[in-house]
PDB file of C-alpha atoms in Angstrom:
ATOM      1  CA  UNK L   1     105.445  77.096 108.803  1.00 93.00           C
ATOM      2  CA  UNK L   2     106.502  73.756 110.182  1.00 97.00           C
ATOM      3  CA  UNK L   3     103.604  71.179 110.593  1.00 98.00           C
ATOM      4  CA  UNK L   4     104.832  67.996 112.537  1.00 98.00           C
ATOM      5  CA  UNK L   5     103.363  64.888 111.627  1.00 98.00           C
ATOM      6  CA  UNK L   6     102.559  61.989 114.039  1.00 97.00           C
ATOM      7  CA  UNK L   7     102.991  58.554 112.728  1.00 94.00           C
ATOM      8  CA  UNK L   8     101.837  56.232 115.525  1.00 83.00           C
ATOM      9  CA  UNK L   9     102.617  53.082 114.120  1.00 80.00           C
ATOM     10  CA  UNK L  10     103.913  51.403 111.060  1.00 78.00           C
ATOM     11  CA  UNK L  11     101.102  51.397 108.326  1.00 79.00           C
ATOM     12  CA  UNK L  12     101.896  52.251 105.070  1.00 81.00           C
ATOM     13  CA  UNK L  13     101.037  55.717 104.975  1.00 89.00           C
ATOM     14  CA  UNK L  14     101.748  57.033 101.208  1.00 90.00           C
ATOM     15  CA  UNK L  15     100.283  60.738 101.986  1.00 94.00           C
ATOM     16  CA  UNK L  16     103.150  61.299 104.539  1.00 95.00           C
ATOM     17  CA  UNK L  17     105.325  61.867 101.596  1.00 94.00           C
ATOM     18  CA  UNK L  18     102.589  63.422  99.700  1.00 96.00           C
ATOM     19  CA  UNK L  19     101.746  66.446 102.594  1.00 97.00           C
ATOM     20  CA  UNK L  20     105.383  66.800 102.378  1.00 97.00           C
ATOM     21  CA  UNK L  21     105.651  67.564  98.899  1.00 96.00           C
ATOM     22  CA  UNK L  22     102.789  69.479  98.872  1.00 96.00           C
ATOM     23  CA  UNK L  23     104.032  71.984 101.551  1.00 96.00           C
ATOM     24  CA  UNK L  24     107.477  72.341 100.384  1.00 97.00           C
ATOM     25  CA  UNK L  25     106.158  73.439  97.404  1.00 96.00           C
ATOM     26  CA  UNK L  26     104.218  76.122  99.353  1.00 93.00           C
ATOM     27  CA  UNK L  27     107.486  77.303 101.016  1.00 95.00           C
ATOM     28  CA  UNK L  28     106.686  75.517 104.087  1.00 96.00           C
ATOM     29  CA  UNK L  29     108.216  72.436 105.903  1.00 97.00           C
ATOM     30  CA  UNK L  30     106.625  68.855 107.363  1.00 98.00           C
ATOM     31  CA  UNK L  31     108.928  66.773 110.111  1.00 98.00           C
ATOM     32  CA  UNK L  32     107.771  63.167 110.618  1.00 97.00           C
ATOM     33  CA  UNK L  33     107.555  61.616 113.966  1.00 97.00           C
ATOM     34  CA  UNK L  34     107.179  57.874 115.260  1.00 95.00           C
ATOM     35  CA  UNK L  35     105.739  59.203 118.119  1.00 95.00           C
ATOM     36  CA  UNK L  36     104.212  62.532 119.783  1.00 96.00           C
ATOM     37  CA  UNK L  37     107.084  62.331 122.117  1.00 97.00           C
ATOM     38  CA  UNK L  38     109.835  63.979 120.070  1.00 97.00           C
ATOM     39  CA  UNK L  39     107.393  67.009 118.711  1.00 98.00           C
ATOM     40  CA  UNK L  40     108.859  70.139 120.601  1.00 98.00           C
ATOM     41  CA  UNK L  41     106.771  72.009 123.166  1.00 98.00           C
ATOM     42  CA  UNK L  42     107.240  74.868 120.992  1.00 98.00           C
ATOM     43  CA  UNK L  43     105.095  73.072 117.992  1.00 98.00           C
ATOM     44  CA  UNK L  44     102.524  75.502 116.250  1.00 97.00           C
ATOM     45  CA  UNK L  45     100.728  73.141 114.059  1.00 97.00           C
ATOM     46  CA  UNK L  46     100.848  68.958 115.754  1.00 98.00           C
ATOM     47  CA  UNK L  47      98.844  66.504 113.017  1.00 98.00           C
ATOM     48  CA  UNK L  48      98.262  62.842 114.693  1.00 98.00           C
ATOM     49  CA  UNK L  49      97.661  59.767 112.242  1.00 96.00           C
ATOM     50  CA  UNK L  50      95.078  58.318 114.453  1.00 92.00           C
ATOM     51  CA  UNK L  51      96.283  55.837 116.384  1.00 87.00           C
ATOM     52  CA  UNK L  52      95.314  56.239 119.940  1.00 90.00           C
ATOM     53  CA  UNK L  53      96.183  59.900 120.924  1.00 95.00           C
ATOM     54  CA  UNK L  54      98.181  60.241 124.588  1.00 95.00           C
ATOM     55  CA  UNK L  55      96.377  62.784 126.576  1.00 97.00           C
ATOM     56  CA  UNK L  56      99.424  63.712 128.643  1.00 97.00           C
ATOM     57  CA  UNK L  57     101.495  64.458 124.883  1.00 97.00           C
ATOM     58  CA  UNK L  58      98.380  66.264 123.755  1.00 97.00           C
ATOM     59  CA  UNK L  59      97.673  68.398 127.656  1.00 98.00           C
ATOM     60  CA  UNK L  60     101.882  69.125 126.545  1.00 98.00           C
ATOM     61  CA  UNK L  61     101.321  70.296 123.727  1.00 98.00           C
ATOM     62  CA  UNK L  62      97.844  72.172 124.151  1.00 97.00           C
ATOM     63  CA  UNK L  63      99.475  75.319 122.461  1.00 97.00           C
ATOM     64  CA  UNK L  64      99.887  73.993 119.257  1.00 98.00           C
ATOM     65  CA  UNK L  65      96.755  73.723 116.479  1.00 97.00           C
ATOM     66  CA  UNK L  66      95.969  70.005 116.502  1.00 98.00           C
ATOM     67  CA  UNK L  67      94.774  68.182 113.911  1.00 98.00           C
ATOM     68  CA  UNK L  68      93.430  64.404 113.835  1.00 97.00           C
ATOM     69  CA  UNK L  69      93.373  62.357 111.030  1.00 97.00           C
ATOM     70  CA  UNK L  70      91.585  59.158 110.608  1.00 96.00           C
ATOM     71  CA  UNK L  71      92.815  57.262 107.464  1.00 94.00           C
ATOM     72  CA  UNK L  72      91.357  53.938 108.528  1.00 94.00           C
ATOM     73  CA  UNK L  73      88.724  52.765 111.640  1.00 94.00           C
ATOM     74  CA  UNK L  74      90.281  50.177 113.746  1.00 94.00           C
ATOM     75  CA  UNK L  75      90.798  46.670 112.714  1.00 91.00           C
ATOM     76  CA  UNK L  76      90.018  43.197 113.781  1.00 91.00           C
ATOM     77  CA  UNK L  77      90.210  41.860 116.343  1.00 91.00           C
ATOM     78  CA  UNK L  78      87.710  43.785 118.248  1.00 93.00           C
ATOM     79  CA  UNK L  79      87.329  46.307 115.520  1.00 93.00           C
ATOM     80  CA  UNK L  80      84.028  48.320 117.034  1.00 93.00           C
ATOM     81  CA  UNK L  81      85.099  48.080 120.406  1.00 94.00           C
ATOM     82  CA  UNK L  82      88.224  49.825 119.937  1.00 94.00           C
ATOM     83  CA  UNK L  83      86.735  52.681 117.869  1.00 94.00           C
ATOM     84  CA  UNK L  84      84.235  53.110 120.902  1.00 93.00           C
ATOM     85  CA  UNK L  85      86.916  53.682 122.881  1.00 92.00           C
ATOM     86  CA  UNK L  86      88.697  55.850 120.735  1.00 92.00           C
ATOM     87  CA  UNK L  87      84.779  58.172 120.526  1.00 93.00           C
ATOM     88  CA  UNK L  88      85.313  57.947 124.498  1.00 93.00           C
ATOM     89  CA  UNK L  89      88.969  58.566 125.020  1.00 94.00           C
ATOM     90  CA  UNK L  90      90.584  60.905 122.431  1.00 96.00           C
ATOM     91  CA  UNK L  91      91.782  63.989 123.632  1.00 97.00           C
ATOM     92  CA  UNK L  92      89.427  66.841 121.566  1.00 96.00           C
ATOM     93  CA  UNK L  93      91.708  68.549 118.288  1.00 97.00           C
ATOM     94  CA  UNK L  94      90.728  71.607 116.825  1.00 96.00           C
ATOM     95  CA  UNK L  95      90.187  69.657 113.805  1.00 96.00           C
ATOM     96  CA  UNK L  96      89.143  66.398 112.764  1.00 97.00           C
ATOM     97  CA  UNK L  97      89.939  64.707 108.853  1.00 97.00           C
ATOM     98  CA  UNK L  98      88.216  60.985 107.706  1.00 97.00           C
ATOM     99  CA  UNK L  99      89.188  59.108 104.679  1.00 96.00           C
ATOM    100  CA  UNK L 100      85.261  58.735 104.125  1.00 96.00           C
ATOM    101  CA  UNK L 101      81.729  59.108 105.129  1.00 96.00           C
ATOM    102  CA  UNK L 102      81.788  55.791 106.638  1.00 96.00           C
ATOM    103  CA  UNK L 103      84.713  55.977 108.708  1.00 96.00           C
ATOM    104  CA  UNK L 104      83.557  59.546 110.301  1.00 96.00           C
ATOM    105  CA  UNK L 105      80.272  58.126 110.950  1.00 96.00           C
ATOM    106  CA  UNK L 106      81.966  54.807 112.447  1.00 96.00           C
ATOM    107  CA  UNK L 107      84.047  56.707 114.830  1.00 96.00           C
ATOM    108  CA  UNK L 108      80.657  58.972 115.680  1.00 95.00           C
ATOM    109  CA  UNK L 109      82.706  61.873 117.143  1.00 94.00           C
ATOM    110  CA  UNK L 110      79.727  64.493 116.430  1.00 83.00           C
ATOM    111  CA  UNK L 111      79.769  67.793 115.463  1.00 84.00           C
ATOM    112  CA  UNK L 112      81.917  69.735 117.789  1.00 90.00           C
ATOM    113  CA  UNK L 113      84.844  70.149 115.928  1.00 95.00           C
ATOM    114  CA  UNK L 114      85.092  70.995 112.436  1.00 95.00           C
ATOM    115  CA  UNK L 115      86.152  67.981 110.113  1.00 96.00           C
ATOM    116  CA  UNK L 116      86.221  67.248 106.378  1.00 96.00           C
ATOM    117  CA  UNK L 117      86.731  63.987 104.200  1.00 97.00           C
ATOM    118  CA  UNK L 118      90.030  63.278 102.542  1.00 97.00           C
ATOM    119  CA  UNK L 119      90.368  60.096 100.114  1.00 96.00           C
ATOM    120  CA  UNK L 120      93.326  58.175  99.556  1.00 97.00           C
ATOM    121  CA  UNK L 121      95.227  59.471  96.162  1.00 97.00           C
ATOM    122  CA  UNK L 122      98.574  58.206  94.325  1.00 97.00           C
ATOM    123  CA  UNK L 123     101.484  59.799  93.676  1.00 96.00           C
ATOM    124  CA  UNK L 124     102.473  61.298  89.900  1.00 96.00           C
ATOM    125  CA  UNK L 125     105.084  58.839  89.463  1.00 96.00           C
ATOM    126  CA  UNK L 126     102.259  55.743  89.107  1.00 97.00           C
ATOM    127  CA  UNK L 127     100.663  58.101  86.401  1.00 97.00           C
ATOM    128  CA  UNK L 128     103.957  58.775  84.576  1.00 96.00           C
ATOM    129  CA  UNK L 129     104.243  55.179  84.385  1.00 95.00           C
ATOM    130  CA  UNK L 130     101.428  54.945  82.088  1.00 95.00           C
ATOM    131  CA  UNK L 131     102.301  56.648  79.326  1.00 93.00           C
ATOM    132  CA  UNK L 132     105.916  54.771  79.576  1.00 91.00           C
ATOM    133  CA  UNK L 133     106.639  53.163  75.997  1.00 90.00           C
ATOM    134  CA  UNK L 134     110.008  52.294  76.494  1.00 91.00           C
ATOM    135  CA  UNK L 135     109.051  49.365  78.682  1.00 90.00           C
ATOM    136  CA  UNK L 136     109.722  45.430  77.760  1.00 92.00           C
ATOM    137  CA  UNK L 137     106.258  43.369  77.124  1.00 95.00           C
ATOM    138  CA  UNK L 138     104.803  42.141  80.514  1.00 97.00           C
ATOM    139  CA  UNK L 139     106.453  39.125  81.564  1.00 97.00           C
ATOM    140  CA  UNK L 140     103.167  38.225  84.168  1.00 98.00           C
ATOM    141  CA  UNK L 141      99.956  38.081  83.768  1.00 98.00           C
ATOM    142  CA  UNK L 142      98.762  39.331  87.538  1.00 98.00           C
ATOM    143  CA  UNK L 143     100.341  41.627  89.811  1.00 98.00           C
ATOM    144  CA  UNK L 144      99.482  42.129  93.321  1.00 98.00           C
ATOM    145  CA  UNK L 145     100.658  44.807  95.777  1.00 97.00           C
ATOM    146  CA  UNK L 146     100.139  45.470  99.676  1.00 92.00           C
ATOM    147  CA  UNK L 147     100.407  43.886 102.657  1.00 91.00           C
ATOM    148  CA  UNK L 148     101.237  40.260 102.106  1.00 95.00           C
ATOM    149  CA  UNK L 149     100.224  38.942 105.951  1.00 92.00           C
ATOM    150  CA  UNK L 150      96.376  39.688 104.595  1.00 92.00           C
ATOM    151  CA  UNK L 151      96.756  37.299 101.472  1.00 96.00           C
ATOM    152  CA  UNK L 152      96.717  34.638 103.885  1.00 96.00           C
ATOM    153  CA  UNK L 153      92.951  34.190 103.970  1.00 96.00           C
ATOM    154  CA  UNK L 154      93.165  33.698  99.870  1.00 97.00           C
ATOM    155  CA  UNK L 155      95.826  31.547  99.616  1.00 97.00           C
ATOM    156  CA  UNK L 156      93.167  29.037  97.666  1.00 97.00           C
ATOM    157  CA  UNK L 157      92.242  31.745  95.229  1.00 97.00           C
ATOM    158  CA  UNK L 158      95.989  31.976  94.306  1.00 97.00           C
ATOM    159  CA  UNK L 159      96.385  28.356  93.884  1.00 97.00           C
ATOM    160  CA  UNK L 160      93.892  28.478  91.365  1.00 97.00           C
ATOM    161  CA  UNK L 161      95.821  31.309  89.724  1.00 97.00           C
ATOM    162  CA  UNK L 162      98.749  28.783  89.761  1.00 97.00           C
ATOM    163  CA  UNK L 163      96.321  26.196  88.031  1.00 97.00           C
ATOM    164  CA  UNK L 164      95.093  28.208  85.528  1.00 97.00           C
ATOM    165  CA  UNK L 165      98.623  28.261  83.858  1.00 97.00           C
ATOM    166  CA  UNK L 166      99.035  32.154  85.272  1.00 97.00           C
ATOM    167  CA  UNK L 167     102.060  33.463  86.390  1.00 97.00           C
ATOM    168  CA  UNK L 168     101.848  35.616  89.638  1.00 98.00           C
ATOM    169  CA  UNK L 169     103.831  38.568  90.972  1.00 98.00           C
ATOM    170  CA  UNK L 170     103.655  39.360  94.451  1.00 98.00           C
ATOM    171  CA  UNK L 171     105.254  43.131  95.249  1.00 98.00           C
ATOM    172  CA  UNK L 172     106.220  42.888  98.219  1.00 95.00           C
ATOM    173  CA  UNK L 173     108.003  41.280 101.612  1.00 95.00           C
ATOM    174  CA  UNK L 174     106.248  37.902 102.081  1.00 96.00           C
ATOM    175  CA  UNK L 175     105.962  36.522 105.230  1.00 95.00           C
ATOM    176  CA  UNK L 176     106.988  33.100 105.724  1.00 96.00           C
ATOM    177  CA  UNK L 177     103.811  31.589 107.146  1.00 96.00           C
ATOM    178  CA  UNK L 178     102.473  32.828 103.484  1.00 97.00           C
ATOM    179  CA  UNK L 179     106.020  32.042 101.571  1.00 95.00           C
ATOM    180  CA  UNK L 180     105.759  28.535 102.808  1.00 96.00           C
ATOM    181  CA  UNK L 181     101.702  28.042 100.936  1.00 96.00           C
ATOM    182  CA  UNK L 182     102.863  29.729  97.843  1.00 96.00           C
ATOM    183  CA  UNK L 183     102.981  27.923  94.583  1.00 93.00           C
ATOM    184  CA  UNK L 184     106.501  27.270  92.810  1.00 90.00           C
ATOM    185  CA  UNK L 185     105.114  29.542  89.900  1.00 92.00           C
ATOM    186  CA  UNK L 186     104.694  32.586  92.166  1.00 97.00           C
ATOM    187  CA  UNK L 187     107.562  35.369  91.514  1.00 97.00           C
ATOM    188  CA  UNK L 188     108.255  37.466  94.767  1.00 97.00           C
ATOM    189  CA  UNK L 189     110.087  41.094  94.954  1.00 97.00           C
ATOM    190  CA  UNK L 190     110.747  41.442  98.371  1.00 95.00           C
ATOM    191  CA  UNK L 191     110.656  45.055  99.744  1.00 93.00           C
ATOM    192  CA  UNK L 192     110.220  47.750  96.888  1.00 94.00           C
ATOM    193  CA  UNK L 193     111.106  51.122  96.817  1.00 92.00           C
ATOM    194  CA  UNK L 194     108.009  53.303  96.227  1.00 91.00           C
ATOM    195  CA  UNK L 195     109.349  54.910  93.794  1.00 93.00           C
ATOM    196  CA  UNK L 196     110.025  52.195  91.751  1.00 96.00           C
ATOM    197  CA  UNK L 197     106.503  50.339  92.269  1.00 96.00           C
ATOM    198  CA  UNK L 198     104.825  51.728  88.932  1.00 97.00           C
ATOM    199  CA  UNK L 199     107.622  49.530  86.730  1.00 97.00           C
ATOM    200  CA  UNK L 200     107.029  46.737  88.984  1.00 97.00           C
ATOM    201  CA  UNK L 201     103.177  46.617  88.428  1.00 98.00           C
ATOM    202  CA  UNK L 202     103.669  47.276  84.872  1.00 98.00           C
ATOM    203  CA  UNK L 203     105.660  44.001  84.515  1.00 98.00           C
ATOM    204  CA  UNK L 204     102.435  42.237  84.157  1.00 98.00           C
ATOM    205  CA  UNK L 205      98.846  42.723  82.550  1.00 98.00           C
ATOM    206  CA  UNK L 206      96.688  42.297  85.297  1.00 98.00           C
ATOM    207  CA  UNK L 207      96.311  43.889  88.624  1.00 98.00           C
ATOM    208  CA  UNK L 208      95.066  41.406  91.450  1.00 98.00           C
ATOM    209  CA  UNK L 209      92.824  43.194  94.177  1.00 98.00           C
ATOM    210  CA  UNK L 210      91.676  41.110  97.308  1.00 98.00           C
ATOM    211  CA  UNK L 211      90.582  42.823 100.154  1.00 97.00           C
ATOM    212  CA  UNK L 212      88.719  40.961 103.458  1.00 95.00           C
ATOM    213  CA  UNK L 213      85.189  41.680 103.374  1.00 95.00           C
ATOM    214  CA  UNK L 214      84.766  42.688 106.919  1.00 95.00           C
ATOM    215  CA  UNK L 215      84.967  46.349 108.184  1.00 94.00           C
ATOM    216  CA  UNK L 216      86.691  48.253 108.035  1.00 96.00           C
ATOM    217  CA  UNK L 217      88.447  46.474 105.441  1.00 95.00           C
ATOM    218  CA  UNK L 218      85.272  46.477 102.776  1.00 97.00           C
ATOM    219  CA  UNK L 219      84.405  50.228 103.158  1.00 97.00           C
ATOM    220  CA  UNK L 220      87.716  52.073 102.842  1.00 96.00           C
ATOM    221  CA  UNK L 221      89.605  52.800  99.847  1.00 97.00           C
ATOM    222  CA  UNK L 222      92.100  50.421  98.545  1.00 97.00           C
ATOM    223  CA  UNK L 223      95.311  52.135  97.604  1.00 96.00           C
ATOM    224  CA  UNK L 224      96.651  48.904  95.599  1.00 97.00           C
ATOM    225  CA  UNK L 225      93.668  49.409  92.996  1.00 98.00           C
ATOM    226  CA  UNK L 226      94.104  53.342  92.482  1.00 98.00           C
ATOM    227  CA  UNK L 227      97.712  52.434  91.919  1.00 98.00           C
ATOM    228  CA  UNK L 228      96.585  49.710  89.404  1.00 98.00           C
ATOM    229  CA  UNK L 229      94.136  52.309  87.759  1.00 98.00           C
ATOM    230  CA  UNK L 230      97.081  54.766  87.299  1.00 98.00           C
ATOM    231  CA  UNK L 231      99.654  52.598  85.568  1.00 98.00           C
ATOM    232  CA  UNK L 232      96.999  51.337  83.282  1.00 97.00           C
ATOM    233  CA  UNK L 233      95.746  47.949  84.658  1.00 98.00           C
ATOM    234  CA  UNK L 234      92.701  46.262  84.006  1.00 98.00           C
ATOM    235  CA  UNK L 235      91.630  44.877  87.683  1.00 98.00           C
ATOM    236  CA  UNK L 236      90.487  41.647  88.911  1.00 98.00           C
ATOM    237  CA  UNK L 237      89.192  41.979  92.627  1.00 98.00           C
ATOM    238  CA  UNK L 238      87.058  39.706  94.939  1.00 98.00           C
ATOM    239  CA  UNK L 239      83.737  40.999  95.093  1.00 98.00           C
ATOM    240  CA  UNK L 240      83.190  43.715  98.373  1.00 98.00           C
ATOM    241  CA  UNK L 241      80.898  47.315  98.896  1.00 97.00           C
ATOM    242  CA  UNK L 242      83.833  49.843  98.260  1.00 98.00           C
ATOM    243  CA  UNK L 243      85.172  48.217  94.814  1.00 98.00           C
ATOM    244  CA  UNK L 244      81.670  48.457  93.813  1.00 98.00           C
ATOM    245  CA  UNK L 245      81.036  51.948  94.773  1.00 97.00           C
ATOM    246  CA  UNK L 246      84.633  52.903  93.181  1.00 98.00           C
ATOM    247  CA  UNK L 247      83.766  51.450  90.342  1.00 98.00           C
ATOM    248  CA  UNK L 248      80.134  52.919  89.595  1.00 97.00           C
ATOM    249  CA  UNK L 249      81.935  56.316  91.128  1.00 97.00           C
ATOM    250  CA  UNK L 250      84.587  56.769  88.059  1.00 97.00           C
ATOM    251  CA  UNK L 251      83.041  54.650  85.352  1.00 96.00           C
ATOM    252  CA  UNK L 252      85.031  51.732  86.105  1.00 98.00           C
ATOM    253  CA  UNK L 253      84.882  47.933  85.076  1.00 98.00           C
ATOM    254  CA  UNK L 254      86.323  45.201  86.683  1.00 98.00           C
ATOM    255  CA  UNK L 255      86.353  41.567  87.015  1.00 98.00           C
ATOM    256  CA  UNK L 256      84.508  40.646  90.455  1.00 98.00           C
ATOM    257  CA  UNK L 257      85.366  37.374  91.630  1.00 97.00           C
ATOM    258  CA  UNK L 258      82.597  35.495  93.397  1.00 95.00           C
ATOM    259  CA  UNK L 259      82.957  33.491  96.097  1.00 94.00           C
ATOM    260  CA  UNK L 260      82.669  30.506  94.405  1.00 95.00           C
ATOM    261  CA  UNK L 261      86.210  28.573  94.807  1.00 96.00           C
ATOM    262  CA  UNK L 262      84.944  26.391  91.900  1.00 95.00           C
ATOM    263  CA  UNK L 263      84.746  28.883  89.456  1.00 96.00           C
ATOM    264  CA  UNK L 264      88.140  30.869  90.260  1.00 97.00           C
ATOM    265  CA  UNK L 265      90.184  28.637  87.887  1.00 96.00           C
ATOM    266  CA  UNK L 266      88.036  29.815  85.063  1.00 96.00           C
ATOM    267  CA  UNK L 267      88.071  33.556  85.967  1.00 97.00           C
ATOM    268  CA  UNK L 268      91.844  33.147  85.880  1.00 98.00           C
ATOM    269  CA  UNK L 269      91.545  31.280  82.571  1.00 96.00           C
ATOM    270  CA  UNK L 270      89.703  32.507  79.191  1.00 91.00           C
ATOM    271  CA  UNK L 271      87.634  34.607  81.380  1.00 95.00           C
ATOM    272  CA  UNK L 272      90.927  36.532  82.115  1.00 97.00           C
ATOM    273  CA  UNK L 273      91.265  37.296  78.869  1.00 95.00           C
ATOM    274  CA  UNK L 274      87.901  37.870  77.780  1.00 97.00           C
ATOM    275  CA  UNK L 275      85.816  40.231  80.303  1.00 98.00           C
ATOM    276  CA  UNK L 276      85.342  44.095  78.796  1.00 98.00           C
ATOM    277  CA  UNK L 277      87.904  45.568  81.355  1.00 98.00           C
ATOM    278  CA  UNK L 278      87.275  49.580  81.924  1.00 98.00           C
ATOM    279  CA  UNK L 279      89.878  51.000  83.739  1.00 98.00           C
ATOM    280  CA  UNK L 280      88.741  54.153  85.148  1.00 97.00           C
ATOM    281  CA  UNK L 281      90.875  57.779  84.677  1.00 97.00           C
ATOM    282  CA  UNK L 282      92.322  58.497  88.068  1.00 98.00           C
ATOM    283  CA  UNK L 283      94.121  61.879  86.859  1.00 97.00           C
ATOM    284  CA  UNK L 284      92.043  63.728  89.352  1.00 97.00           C
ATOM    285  CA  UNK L 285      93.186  61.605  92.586  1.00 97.00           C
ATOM    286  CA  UNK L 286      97.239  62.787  92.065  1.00 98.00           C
ATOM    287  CA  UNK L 287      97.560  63.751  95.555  1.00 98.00           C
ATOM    288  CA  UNK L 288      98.467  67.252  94.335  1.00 97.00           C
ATOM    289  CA  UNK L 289      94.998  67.778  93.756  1.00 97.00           C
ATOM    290  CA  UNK L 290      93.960  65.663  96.290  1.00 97.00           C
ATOM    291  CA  UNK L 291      95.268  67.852  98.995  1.00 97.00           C
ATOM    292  CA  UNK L 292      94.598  71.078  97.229  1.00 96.00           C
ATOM    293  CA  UNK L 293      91.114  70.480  97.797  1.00 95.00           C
ATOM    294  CA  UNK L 294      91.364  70.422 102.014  1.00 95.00           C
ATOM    295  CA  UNK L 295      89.926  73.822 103.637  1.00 93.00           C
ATOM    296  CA  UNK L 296      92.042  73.189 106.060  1.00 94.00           C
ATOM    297  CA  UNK L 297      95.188  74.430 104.569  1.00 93.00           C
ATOM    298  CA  UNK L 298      93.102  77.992 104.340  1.00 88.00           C
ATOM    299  CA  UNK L 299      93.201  78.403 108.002  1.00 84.00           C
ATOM    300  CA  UNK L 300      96.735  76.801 108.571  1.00 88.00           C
ATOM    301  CA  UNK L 301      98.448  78.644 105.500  1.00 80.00           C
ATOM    302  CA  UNK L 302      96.839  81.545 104.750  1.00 68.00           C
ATOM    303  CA  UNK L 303      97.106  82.617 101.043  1.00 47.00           C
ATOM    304  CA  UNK L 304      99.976  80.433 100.649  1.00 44.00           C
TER     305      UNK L 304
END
């Protein structure tokens, strides 16, 4: 079987490459598309990264299964009024996946089409990279991984890394509206193979997890921190509902930054050092098993 997969957009999407590996090792094939204009009318099984839908790609390809998949809610700026329209506007699938609880009861699509949850997971590699002994001692003390435009917001909370006599390592292309606000002391990578992520992170002792605590932002899993998790990094995060719930969920203990700008220079300080750090086993969120677990694959695949 060929399942063709539906970008519609740029976002980091890790679990692209993971459905891919996970098919071909089923016999089967995935093809990736920017857009539902290049899937052939002759598709059997169409699966959108939601994304707006296009009715008149969807009415052309009406033969094929089609799945939707939710892997965030919308984002500012007018977060809830675009996932109303989305409720209003989407074409109907035959099937509907969420990354959580809270983002299929935020999009409030009811029950007419059968759905299931599917969490974020990381890919082997980050776990191989824990057991690695044949790396050099780290050369930073915090790491930090994502999307650098959203760092913007806590430019003062790295400053104070900076002035705590910490050295930081961003992974990552930085922008230059946040290149420019950077202290000297900061190390960029630029752009990073994924593959080679896990021996970036592991180059320092510390994994650095700041997330905006607005929705959807605060309620959705942070891929950066499972990554952390996996290599073997004791996390320092700002303080929001998910990293809370993640951490109660799998046994985890991290250091929660308040928002307190006064007392971020000690966190970063003999705090840093100091706090009983539990970093939780994330064996069980390999994507392999991750995506075993979908009843979906029962319908599309058979006994494959």
């Amino acid at each position: 079987m060929l399942i063709h997969f539906v970008r519609n957009g740029p976002a980091y999407l890790p679990e692209l490459d993971a459905y891919a590996a996970f098919l071909q090792a089923r016999g089967h094939h995935a093809l990736m598309h920017e857009s539902g204009t290049t899937v052939p009318n002759s598709a059997e099984v169409v699966w959108w990264i939601c994304g707006r839908v296009p009715h008149r790609e969807a009415w052309r390809l009406r033969r094929a299964f089609q799945v939707h998949e939710y892997t965030s809610a919308s984002v500012p700026p007018h977060a809830w009024l675009k996932d109303q329209l989305k409720r209003w506007s989407q074409p109907k699938p035959d099937f509907r996946i969420y990354q959580n609880g809270w983002v299929r009861e935020r999009m409030g699509f009811g029950a007419g089409v059968p759905s299931t949850l599917r969490d974020m997971g990381v890919a082997p590699h980050f776990l191989e990279a824990a057991t690695r002994r044949d790396l050099p001692a780290p050369e930073f003390d915090v790491v930090y991984l994502g999307e650098m435009g959203r760092l913007l917001p806590f430019v003062p909370l790295l400053q104070s890394i900076h002035a705590a006599g910490r050295r930081l390592l961003l992974v990552g292309e930085v922008p230059e509206a946040l290149h420019v606000l950077l202290p000297e002391s900061v190390t960029c990578t630029g752009r990073v193979a994924h593959a080679d992520v896990p021996m970036h992170l592991r180059r320092a002792r510390f994994g650095l997890n700041l997330v905006g605590n607005v929705a959807p932002y605060n309620q959705q899993t942070s891929t950066k921190l499972l990554e952390y998790c996996a290599v073997g990094l004791p996390v320092v995060s700002n303080d929001y509902a998910w990293v809370r719930y993640f951490a109660a969920q799998h046994q985890g203990n991290f250091l929660l930054l308040r928002d307190e700008p006064d007392s971020w220079e000690t966190n970063f300080g003999e705090a840093l050092e100091a706090f009983p750090y539990q970093v939780p086993d994330v064996q069980a969120l390999a994507w392999p098993q991750v995506l075993a677990k979908l009843p979906l694959w029962q319908h599309l695949l058979g006994g494959h």
